[in-house]
CSV table of C-alpha atoms in Angstrom, one decimal:
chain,number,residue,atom,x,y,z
A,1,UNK,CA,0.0,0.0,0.0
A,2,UNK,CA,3.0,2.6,-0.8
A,3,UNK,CA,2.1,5.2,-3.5
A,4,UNK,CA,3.6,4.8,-6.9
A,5,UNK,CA,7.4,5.6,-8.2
A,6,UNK,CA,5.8,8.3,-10.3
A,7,UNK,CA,4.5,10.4,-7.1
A,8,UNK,CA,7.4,9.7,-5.1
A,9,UNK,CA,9.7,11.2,-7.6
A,10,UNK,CA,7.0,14.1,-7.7
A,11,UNK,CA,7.5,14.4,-4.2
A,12,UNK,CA,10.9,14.2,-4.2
A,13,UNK,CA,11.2,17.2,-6.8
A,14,UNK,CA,8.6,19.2,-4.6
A,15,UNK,CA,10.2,18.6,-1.1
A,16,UNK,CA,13.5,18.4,-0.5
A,17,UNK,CA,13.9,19.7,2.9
A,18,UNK,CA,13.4,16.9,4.9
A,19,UNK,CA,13.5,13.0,4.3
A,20,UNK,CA,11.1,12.8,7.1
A,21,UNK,CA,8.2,13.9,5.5
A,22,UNK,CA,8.9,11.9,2.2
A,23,UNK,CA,8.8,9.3,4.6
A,24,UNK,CA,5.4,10.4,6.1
A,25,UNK,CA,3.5,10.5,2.4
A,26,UNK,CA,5.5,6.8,1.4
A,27,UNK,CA,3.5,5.8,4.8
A,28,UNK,CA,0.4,3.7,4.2
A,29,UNK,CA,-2.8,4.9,5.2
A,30,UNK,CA,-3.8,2.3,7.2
A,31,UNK,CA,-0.7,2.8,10.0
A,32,UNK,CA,-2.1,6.4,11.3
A,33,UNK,CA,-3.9,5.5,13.6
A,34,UNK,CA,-6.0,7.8,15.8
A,35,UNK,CA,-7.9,7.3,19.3
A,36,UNK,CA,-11.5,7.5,19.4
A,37,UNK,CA,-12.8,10.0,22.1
A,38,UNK,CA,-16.1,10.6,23.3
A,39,UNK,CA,-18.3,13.9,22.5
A,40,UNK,CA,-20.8,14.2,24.9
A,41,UNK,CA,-22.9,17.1,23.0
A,42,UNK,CA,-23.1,14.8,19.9
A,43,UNK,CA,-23.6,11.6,21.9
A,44,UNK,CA,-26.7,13.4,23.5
A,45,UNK,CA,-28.0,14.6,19.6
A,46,UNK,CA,-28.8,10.6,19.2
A,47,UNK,CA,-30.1,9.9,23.1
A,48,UNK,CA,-32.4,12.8,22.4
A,49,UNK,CA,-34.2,11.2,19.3
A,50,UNK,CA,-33.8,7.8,21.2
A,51,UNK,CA,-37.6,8.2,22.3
A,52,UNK,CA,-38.9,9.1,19.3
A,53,UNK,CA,-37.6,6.6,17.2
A,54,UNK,CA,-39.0,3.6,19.6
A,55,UNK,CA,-42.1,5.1,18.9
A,56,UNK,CA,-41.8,5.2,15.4
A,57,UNK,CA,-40.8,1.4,14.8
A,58,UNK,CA,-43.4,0.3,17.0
A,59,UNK,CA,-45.7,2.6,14.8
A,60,UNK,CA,-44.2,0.8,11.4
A,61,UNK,CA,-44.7,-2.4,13.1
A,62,UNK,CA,-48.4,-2.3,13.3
A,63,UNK,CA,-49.2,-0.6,10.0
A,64,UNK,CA,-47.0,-3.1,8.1
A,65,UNK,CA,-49.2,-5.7,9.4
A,66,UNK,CA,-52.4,-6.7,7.3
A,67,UNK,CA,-55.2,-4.7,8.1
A,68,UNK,CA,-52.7,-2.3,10.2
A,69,UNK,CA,-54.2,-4.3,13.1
A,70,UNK,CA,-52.2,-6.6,15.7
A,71,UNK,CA,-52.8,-9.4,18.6
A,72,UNK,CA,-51.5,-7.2,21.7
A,73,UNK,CA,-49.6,-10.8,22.8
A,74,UNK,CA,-48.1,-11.0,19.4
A,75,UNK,CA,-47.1,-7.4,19.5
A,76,UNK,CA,-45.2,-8.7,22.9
A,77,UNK,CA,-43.6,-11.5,21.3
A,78,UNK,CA,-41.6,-9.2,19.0
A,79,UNK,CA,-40.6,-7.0,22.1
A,80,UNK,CA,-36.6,-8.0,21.8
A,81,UNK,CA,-36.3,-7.6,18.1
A,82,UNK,CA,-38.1,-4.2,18.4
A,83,UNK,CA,-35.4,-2.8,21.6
A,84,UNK,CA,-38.1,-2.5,23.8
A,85,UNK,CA,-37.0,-2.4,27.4
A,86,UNK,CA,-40.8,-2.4,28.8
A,87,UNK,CA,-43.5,-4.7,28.0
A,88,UNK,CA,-46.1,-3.7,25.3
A,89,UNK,CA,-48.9,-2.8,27.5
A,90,UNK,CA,-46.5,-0.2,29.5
A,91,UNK,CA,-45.1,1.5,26.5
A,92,UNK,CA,-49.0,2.1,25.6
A,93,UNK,CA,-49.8,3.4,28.5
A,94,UNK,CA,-46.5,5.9,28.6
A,95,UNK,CA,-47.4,6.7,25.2
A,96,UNK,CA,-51.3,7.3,25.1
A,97,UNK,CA,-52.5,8.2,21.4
A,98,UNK,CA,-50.8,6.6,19.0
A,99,UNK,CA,-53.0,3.2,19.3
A,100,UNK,CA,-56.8,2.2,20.5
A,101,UNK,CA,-57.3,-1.3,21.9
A,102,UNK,CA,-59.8,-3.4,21.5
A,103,UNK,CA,-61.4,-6.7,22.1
A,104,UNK,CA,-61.6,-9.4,19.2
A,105,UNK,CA,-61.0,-13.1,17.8
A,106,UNK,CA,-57.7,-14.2,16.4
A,107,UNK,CA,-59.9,-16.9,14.8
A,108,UNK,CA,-63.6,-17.3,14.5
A,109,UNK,CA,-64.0,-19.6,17.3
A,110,UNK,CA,-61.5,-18.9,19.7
A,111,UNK,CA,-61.5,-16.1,22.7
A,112,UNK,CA,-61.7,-13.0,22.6
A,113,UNK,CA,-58.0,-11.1,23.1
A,114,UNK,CA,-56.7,-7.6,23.0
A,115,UNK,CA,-55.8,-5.8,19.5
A,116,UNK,CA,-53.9,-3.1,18.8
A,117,UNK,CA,-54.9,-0.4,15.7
A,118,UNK,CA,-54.1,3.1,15.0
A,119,UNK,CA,-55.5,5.7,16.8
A,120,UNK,CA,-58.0,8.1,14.9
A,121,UNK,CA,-54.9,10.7,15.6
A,122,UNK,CA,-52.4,8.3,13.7
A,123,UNK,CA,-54.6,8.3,11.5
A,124,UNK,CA,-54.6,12.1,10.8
A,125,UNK,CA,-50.6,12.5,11.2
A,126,UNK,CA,-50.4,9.7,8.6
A,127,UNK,CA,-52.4,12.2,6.2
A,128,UNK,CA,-50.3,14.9,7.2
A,129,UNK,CA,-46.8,12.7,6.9
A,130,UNK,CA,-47.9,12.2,2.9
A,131,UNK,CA,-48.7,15.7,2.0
A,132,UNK,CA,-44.8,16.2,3.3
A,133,UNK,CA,-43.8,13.7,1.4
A,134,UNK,CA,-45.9,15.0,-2.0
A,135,UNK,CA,-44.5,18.7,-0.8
A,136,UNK,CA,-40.6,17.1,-1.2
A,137,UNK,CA,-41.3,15.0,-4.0
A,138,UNK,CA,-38.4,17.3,-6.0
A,139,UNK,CA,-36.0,16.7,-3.0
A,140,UNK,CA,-36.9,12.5,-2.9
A,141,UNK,CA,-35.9,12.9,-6.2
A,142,UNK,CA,-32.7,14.2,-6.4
A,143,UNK,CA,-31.4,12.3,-3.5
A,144,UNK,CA,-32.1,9.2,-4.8
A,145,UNK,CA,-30.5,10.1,-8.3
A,146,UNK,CA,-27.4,11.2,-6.2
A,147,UNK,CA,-27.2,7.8,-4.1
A,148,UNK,CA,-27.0,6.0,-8.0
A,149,UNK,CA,-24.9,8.5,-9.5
A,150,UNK,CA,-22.4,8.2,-6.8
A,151,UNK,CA,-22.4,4.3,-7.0
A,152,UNK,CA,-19.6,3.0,-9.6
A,153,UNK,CA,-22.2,1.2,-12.3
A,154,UNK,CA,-25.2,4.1,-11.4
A,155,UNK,CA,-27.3,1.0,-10.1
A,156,UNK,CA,-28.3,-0.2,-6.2
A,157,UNK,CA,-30.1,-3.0,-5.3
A,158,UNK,CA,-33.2,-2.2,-4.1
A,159,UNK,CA,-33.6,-4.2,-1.3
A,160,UNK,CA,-30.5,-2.1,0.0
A,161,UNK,CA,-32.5,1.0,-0.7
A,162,UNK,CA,-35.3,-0.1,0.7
A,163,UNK,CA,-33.0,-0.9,4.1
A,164,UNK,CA,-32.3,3.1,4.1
A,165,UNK,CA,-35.4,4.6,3.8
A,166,UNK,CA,-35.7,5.7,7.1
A,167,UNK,CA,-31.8,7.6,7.2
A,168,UNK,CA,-32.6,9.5,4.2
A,169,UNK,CA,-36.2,10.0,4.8
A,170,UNK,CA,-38.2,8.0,2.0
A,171,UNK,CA,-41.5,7.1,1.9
A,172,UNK,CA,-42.5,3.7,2.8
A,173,UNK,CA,-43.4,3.1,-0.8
A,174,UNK,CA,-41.1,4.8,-2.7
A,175,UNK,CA,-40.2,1.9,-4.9
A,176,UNK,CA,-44.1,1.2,-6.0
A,177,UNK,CA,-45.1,5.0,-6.5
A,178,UNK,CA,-42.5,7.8,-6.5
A,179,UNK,CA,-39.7,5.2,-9.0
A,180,UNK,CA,-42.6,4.5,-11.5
A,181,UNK,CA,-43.8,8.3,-11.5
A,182,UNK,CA,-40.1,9.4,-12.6
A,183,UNK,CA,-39.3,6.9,-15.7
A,184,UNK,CA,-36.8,9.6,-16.8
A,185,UNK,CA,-34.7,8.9,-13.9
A,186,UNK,CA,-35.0,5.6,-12.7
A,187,UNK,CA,-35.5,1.8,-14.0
A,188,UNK,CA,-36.5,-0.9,-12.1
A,189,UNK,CA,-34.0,-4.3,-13.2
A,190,UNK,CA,-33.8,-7.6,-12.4
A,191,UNK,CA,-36.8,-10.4,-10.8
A,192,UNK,CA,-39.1,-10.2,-8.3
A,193,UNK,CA,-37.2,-12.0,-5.0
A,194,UNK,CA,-34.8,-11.0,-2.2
A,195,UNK,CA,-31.3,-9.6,-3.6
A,196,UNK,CA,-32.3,-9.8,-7.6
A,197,UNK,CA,-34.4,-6.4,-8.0
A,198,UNK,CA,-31.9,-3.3,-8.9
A,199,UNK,CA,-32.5,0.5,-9.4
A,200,UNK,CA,-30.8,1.8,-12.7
A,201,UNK,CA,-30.6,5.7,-13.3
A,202,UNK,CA,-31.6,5.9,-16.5
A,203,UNK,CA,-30.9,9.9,-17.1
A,204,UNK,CA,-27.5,12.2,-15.7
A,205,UNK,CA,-28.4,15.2,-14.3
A,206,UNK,CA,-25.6,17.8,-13.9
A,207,UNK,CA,-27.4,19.8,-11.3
A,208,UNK,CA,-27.5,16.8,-9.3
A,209,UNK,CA,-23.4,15.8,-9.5
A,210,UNK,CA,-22.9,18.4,-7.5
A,211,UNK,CA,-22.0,18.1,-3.9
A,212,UNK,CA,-23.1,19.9,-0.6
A,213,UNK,CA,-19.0,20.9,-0.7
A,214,UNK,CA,-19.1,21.9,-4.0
A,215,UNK,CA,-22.1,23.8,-3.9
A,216,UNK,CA,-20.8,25.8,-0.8
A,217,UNK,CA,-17.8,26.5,-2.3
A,218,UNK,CA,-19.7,28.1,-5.5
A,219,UNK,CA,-21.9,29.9,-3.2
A,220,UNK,CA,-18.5,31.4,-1.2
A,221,UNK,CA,-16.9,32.5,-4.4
A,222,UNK,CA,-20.5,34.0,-5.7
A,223,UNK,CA,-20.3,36.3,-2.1
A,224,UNK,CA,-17.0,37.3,-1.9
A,225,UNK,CA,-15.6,37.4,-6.3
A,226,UNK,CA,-12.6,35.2,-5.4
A,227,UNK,CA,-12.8,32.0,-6.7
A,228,UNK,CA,-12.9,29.2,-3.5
A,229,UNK,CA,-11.9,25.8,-3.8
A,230,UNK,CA,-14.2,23.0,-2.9
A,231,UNK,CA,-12.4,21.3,0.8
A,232,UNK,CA,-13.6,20.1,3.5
A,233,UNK,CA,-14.3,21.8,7.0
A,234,UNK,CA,-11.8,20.2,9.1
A,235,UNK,CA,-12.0,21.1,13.0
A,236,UNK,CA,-11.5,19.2,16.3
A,237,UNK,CA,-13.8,19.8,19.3
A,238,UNK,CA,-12.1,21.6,22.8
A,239,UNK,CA,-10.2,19.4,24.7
A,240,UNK,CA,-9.4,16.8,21.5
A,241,UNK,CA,-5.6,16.0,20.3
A,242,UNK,CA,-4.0,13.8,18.0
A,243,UNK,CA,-0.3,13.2,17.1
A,244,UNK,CA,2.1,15.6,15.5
A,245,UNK,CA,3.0,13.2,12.7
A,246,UNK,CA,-1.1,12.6,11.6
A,247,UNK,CA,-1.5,16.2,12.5
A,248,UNK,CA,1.1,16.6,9.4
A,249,UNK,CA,-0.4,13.9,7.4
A,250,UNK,CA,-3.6,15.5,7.5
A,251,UNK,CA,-2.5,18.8,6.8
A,252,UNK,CA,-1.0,17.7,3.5
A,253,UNK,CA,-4.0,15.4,2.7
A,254,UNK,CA,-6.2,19.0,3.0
A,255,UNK,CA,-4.3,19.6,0.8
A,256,UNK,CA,-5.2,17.3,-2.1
A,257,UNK,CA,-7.4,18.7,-4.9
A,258,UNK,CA,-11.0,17.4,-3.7
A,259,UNK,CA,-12.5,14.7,-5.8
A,260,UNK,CA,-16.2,14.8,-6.4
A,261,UNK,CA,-17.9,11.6,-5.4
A,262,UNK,CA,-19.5,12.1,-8.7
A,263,UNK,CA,-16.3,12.0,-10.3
A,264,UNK,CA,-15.2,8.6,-12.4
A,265,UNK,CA,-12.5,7.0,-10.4
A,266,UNK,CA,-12.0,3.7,-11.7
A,267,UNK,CA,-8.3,4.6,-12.3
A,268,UNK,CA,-7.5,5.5,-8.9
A,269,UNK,CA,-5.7,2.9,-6.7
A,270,UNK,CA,-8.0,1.8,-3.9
A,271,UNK,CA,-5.3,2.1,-1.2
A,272,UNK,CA,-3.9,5.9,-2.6
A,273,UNK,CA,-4.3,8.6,-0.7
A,274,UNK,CA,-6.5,10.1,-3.9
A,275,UNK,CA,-9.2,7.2,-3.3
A,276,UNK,CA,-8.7,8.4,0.5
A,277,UNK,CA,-9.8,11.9,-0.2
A,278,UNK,CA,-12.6,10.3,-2.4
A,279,UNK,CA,-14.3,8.1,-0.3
A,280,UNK,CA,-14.5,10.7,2.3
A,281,UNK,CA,-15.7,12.9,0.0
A,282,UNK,CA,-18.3,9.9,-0.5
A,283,UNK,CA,-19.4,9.6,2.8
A,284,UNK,CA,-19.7,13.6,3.7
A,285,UNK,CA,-22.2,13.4,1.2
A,286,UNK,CA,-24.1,10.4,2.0
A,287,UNK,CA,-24.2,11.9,5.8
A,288,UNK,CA,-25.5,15.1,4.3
A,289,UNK,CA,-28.0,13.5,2.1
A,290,UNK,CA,-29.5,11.9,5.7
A,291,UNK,CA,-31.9,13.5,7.7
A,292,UNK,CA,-30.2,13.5,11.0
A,293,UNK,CA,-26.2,14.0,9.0
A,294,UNK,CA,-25.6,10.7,10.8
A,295,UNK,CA,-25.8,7.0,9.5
A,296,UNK,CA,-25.3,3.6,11.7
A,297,UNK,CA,-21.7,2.2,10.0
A,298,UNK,CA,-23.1,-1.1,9.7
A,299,UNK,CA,-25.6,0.4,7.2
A,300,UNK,CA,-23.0,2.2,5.5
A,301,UNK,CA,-21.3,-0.8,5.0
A,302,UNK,CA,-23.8,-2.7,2.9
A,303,UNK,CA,-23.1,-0.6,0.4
A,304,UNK,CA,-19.1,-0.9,0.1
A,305,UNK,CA,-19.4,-2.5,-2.7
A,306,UNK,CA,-21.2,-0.3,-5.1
A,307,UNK,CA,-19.5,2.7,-3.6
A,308,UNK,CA,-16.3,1.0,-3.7
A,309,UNK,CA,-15.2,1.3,0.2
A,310,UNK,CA,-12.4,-0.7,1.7
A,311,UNK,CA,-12.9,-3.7,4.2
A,312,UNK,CA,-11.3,-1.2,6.5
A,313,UNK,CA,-13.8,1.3,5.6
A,314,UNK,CA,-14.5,2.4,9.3
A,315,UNK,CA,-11.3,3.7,10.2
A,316,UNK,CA,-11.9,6.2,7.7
A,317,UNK,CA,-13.9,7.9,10.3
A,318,UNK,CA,-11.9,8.2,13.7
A,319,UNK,CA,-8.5,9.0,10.9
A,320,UNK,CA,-10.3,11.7,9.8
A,321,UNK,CA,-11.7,12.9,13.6
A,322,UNK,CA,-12.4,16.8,12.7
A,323,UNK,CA,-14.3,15.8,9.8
A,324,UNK,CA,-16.3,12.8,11.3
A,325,UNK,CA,-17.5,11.9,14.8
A,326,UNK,CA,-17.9,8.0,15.6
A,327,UNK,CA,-21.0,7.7,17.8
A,328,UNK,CA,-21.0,4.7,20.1
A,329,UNK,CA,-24.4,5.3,21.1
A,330,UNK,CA,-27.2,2.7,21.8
A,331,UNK,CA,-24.4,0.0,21.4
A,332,UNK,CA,-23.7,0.8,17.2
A,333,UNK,CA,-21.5,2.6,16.0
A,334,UNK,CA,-22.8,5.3,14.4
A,335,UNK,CA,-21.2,8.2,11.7
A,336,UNK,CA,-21.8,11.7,12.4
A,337,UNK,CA,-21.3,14.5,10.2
A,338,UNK,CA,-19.4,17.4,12.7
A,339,UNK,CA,-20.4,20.4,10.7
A,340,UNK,CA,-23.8,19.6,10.8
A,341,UNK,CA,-24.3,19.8,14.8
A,342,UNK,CA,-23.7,23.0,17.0
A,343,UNK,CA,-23.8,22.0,21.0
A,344,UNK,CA,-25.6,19.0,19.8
A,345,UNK,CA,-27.9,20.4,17.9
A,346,UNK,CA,-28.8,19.7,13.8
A,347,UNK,CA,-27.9,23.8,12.7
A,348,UNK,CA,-29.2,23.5,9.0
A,349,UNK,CA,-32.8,20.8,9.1
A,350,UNK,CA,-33.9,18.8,6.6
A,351,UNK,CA,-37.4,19.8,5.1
A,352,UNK,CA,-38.5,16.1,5.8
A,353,UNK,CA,-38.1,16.8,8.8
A,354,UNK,CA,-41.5,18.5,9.3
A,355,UNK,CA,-42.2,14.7,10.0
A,356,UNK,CA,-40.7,14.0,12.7
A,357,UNK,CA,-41.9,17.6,14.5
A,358,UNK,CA,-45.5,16.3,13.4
A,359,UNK,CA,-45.3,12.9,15.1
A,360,UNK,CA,-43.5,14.8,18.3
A,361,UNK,CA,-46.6,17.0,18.4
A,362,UNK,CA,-48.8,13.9,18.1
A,363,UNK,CA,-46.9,12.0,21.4
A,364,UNK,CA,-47.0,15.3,23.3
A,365,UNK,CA,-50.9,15.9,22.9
A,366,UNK,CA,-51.0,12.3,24.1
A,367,UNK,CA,-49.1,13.3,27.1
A,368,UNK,CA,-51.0,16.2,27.9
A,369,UNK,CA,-54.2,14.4,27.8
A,370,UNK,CA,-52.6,11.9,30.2
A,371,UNK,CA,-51.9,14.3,32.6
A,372,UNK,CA,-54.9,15.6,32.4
A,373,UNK,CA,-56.6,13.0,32.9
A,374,UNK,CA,-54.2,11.9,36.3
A,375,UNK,CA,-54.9,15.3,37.6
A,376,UNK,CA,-58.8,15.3,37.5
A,377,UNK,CA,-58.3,11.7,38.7
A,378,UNK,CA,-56.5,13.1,41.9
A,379,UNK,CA,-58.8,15.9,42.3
A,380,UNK,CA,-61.6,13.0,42.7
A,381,UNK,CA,-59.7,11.2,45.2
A,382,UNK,CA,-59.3,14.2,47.3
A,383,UNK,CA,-62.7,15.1,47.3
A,384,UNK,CA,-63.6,11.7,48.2
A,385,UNK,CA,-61.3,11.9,51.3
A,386,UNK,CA,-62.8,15.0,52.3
A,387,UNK,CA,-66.2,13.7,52.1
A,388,UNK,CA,-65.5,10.7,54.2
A,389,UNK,CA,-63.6,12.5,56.7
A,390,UNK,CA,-67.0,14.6,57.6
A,391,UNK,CA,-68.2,10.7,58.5
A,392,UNK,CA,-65.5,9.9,60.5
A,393,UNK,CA,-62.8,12.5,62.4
A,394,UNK,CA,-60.9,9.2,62.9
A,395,UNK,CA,-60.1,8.3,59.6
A,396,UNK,CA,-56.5,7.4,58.3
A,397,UNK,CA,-55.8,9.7,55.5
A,398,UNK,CA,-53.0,8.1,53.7
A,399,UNK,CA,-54.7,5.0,53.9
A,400,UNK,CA,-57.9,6.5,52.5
A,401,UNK,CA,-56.2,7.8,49.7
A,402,UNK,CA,-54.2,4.7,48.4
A,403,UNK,CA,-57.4,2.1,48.6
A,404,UNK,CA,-59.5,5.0,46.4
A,405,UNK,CA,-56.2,5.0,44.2
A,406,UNK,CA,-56.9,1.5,44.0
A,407,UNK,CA,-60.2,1.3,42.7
């Protein structure tokens, strides 16, 4: 993995000074290494949608299910495979609103058990979720071109696709309505059946090969009239160090002309510091392409092959520390995009983000009612108490209260 006789000799002509840092570019990639430390403020970005995404893949669970309705026991069978810490019943209850229960047969003779359907308010947020959807039809659009134009034969298998809905914020049925809508862009390939359907793009768009760093770089030359080249924003948090000798390999990475993960780089070699600057190039834009400017790295990696990452494709992200942030949050590893997060917090949104806000709205009139209806449930209690204790100037208060609490 040493760089070719042609850019040592380069080198050699270029810097003179010191053998030592001729020796720091013939150094393979792989050998810098670079310790992982913790960031609380982005650690806490993920803990912070932690509730919200429970809810949500309980929420996908029942709607995926015929007739959207469920068996509350078969709902609690699938309690491990959906990380839920409490048992179905309790995380209904601590989240009132999303679902109504009600009594009915599993089969036509057998007992009657407790289902689980869609609240009349899911209902409503669902409506609400599509006309997002319909409202960022243009943006669907051009991020899904993007993830095939940066893949190296401009097709992904859709079952891979399908697997990343939720980071980049498709619709469940993408595949079946927005693909067909757009037959300029996309072309469904391959059979019916697990692994052997594909997404071609069928049309180049030149607007769309652009990249979030090359955009802002146009946009910096546009406000000031001197021409900026496209880089990337390279800073370490307070209280972060690495080593002086990947402090200088970085330095004169940054300095590499940025390559486009549009760009055609069949002719690089995979272990060059050029298909370095590449793939993370690559990833900065898939993270910027997700809603939250994070993706778990085990997802990433599903796609190493159409992308053309390295078995080793991970240590990108700790090498490259003031770029990337590697989240170990909730037990996976998880690729966060630094630039995207101020004290933890997202500083440009995505639009399909209105979503989310929605469904937070929807849980938190849930909770309010809740309350509510605890508080007038108190109020009762007390007035009881009173009541009885004109009866009887004996009576034991606290126990009063917990047998009415009780009832």
């Amino acid at each position: 993995m040493h760089f070719s006789n042609h850019l040592m000799h380069s080198l050699r002509i270029k810097n003179q000074k010191t053998h030592g840092i001729f020796m720091q570019f013939k150094a393979s990639i792989s050998s810098l290494k670079v310790a992982w430390r913790k960031d609380p403020k982005l650690d806490q970005a993920i803990e912070n949608d932690k509730k919200c995404m429970q809810c949500s893949r309980i929420v996908k669970e029942v709607l995926n299910e015929p007739g959207q309705v469920i068996p509350l026991h078969y709902l609690e069978k699938r309690r491990d495979r959906l990380r839920l810490t409490v048992k179905i019943k309790t995380f209904l209850d601590l989240n009132p609103g999303l679902f109504d229960l009600y009594m009915d047969r599993v089969r036509p003779k057998s007992e009657p058990v407790t289902f689980v359907r869609p609240s009349e308010r899911l209902r409503q947020f669902l409506e609400e979720e599509n006309r997002i959807f319909v409202d960022n039809e243009f943006l669907l659009v051009s991020k899904l071109c993007k993830l095939l134009m940066m893949s190296k034969d401009k097709v992904v298998s859709a079952d891979k696709l399908v697997q990343v809905k939720r980071e980049f914020g498709f619709p469940n049925d993408f595949l079946v309505n927005l693909v067909p809508k757009y037959q300029e862009y996309f072309k469904l390939i391959g059979e019916p059946g697990e692994g052997r359907s594909f997404l071609q793009l069928v049309k180049w768009n030149p607007e769309f090969a652009k990249s979030v760093i090359e955009v802002r770089a146009e946009e910096e030359s546009r406000l000031t009239g001197i021409r900026t080249r496209p880089a990337f924003n390279w800073k370490l948090p307070p209280g972060f160090f690495i080593r002086k000798e990947v402090r200088e390999w970085i330095r004169d990475w940054m300095e590499l002309p940025y390559i486009s993960p549009y760009a055609d780089v069949s002719h690089l070699d995979q272990s060059s510091r050029e298909m370095e600057k590449r793939n993370v190039g690559v990833f900065h834009e898939l993270l910027s392409l997700s809603l939250y400017k994070r993706i778990p790295i085990p997802i990433l990696g599903k796609f190493s092959d159409e992308y053309r990452f390295s078995n080793a494709f991970s240590n990108v992200f700790t090498r490259h520390s003031g770029i990337f942030y590697t989240s170990l949050k909730c037990g996976i590893k998880t690729a966060m995009l630094r630039e995207a997060y101020k004290d933890g917090e997202l500083i440009e949104r995505d639009p399909l983000l209105e979503i989310k806000d929605e469904f937070l709205k929807l849980l938190a009139e849930g909770h309010r009612e809740k309350a509510e209806r605890l508080r007038l449930q108190r109020e009762m209690v007390q007035e009881d108490m009173k009541m009885m204790a004109l009866s009887n100037n004996d009576l034991d208060y606290d126990k009063c209260e917990k047998e009415l609490l009780e009832e």
